Short mmCIF file of C-alpha atoms in Angstrom, two decimals:
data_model
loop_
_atom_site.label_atom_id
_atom_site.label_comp_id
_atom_site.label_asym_id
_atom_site.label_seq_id
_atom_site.Cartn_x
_atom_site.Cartn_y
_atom_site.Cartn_z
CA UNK W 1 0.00 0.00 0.00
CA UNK W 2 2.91 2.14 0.70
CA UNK W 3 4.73 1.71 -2.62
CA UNK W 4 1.39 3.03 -4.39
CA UNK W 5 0.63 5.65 -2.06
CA UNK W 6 3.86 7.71 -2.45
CA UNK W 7 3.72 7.91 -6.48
CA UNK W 8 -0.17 8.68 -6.43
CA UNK W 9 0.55 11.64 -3.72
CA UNK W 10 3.57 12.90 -6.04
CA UNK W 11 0.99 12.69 -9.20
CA UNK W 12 -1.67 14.90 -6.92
CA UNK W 13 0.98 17.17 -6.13
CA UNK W 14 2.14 17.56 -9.86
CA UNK W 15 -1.48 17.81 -11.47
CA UNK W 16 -1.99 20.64 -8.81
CA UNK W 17 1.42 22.62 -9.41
CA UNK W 18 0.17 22.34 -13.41
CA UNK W 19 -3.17 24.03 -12.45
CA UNK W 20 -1.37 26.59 -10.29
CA UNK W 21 0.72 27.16 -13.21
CA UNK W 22 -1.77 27.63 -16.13
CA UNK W 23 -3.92 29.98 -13.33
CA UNK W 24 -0.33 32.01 -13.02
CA UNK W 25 -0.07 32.28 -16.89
CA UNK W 26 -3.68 33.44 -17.39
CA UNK W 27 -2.74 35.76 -14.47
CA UNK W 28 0.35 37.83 -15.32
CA UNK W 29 -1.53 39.33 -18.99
CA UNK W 30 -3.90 41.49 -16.96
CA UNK W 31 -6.90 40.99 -13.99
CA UNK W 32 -8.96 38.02 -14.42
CA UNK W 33 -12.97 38.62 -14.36
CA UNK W 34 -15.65 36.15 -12.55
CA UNK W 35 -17.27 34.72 -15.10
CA UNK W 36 -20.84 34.90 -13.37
CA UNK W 37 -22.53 33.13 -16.15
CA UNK W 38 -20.93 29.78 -14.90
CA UNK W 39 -21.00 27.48 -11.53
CA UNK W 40 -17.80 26.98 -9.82
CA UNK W 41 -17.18 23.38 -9.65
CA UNK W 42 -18.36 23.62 -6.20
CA UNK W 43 -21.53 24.82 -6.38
CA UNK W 44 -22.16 22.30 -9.28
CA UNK W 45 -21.14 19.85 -6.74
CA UNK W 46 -23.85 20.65 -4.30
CA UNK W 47 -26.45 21.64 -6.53
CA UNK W 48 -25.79 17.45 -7.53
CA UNK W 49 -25.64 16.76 -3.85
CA UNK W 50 -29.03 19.19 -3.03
CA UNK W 51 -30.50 16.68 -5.69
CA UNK W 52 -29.88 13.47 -4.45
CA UNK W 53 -30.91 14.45 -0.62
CA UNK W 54 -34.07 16.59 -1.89
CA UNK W 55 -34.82 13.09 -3.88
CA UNK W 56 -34.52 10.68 -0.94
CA UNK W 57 -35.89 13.03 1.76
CA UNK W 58 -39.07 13.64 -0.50
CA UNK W 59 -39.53 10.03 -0.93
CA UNK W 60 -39.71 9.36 3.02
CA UNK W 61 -41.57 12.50 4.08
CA UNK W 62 -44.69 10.49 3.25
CA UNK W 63 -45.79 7.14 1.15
CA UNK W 64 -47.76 9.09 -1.15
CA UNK W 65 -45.30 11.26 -2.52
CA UNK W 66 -42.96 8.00 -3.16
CA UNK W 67 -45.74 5.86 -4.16
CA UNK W 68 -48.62 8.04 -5.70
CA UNK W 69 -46.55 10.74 -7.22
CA UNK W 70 -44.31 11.49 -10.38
CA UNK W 71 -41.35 13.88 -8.65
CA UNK W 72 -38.19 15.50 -10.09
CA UNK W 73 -35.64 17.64 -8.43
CA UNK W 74 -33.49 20.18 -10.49
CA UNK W 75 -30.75 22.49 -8.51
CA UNK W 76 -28.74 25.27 -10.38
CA UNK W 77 -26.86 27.34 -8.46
CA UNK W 78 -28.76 26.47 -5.42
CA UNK W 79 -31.87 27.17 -6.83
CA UNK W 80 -34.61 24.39 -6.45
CA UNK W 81 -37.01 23.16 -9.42
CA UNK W 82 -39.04 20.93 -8.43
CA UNK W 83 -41.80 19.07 -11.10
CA UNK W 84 -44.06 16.31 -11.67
CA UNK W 85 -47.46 15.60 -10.33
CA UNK W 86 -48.46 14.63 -6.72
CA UNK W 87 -52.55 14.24 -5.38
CA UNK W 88 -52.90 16.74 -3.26
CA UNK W 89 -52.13 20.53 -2.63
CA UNK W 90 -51.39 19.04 1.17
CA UNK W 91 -47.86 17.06 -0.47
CA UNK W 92 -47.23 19.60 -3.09
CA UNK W 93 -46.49 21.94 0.13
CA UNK W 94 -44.80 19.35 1.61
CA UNK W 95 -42.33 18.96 -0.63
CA UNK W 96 -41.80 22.56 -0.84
CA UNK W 97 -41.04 22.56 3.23
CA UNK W 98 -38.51 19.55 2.87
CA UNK W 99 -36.55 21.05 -0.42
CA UNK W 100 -36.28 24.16 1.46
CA UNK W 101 -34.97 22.58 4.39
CA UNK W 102 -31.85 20.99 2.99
CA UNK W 103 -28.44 22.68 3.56
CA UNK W 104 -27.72 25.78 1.57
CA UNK W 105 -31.00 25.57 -0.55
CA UNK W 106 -31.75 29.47 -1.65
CA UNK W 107 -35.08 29.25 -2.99
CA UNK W 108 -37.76 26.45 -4.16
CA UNK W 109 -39.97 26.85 -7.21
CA UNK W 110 -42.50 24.13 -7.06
CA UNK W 111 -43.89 23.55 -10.20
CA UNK W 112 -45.94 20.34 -9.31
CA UNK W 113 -49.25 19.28 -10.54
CA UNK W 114 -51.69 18.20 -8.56
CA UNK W 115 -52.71 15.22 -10.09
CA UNK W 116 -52.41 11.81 -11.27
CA UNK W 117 -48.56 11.19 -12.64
CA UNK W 118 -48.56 11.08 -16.32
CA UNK W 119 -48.25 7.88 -18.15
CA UNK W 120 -45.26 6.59 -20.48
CA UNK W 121 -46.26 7.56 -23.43
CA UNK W 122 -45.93 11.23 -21.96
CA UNK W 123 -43.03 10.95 -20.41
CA UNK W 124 -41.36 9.83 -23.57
CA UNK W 125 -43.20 12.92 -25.39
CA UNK W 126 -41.29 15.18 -23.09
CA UNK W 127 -37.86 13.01 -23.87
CA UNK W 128 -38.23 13.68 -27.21
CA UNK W 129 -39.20 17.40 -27.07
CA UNK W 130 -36.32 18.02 -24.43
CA UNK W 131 -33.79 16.44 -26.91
CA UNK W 132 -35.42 18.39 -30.05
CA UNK W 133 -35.23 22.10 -27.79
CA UNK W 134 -31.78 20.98 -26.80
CA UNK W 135 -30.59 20.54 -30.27
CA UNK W 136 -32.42 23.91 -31.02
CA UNK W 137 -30.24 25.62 -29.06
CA UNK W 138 -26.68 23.72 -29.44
CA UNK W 139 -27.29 25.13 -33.07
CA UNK W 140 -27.99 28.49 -32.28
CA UNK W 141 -24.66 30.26 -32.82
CA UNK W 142 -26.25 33.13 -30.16
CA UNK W 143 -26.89 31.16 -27.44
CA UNK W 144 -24.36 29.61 -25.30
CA UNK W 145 -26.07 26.00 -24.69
CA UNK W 146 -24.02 24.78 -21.67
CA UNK W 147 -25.15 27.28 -19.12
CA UNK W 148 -29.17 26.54 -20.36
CA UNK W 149 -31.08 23.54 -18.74
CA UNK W 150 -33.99 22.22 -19.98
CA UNK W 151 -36.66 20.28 -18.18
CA UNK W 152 -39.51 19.27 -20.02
CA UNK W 153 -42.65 17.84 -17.94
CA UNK W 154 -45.94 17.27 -18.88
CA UNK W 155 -45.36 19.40 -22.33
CA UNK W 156 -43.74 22.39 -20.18
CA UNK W 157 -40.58 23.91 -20.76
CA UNK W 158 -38.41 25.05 -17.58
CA UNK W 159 -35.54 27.13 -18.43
CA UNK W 160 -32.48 27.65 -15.56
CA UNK W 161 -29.22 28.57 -15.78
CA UNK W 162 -27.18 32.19 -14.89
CA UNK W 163 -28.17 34.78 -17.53
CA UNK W 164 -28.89 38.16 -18.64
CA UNK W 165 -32.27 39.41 -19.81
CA UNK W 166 -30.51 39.69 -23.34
CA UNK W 167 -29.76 36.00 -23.24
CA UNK W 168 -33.43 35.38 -21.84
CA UNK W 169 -34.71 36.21 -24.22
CA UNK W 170 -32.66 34.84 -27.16
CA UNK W 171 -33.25 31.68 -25.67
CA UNK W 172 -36.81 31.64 -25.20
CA UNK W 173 -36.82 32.63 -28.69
CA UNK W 174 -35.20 29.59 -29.79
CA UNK W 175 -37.04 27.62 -27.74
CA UNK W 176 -40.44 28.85 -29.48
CA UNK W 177 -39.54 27.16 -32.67
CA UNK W 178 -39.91 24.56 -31.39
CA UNK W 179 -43.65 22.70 -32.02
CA UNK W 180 -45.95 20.48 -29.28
CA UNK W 181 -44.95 23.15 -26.41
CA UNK W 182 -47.70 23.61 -24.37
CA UNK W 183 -45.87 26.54 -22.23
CA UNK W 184 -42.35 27.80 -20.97
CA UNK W 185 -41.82 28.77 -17.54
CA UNK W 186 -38.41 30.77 -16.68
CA UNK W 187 -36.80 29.93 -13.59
CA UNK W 188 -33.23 32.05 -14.93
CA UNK W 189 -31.41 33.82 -12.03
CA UNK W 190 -30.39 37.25 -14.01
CA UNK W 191 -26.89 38.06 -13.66
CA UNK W 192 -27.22 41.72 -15.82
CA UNK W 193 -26.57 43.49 -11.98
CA UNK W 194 -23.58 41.40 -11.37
CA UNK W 195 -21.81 42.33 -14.83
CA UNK W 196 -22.93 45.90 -14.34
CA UNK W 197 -21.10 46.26 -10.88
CA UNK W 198 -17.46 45.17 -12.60
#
């Protein structure tokens, strides 16, 4: 164990000295800027880790919501987006109470139905209109794809990710070409004060 552990540390050591390196270069040509339309790696971290804990602690706060209800959890930059159906207004608050309890959660938008969850053949509808809207916008040489997400439930378009209003709209724009929508629902956080206050 010893003879592995002492060229895996030196490895670490040298992949970190590279990074420090290539931060130093990018450095010494003038100030870096925050890019605020991007998660650090460690907010992308939690918002996987809000996710998974929203998920399972949903599931146990009552049978109904595990058993009688069609739930998804989305979390960009600590923003919560939850979807789906459930029975009853008394579960769709619920869930709101647990998602907002978890560590570091900033705000929930609950977006749930109250009704019966929809069947396969809708589910697979929304697949296949999330993958068309998603190659909408990869082709779009205005929009910058990677810091959009799309969740499609139920033939409804959620849009998050760090924007400005400029970029808002662009992309609902794109998104509107696209046919069997039934509506889009922003849940952007606008970053136009942020780039305004460099």
């Amino acid at each position: 164990m010893t003879r592995l552990t002492l060229p895996l540390s030196i490895l670490l050591l040298a992949s970190i000295l590279h990074g420090c390196t290539g931060f130093m270069a990018a450095t010494n040509d003038g100030a870096v800027d925050e890019d605020y339309g991007e998660r650090t790696m460690g907010i992308s971290i939690e918002d996987s880790s809000i996710e998974s804990k929203a998920s399972i602690n949903i599931n146990r706060a009552d049978k109904a919501l595990d058993k009688d209800s069609n739930i998804n959890v989305n979390s960009y930059n600590l923003i919560v987006l939850v979807t789906g159906q459930t029975p009853t207004p008394e579960l769709k608050s619920k869930v709101t109470d647990v998602a907002g309890k978890i560590r570091h959660v900033r705000r929930v938008h609950n977006e749930l139905e109250v009704s019966a969850p929809t069947d396969f053949g809708q589910r697979t509808s929304d697949t296949y209109l999330s993958a068309k809207i998603k190659a909408n916008l990869l082709t779009n040489g205005k929009i910058d794809s990677g810091r959009v997400r799309v969740i499609v439930e139920n033939g409804s378009v959620y849009l998050m990710g760090l924007v400005t209003q400029e970029e808002s709209e662009r992309v609902v724009s794109s998104v509107q070409e696209v046919s069997g929508i039934k509506r889009i629902i922003k849940v952007f956080e606008y970053i136009d004060n942020k780039i305004s206050h460099r």
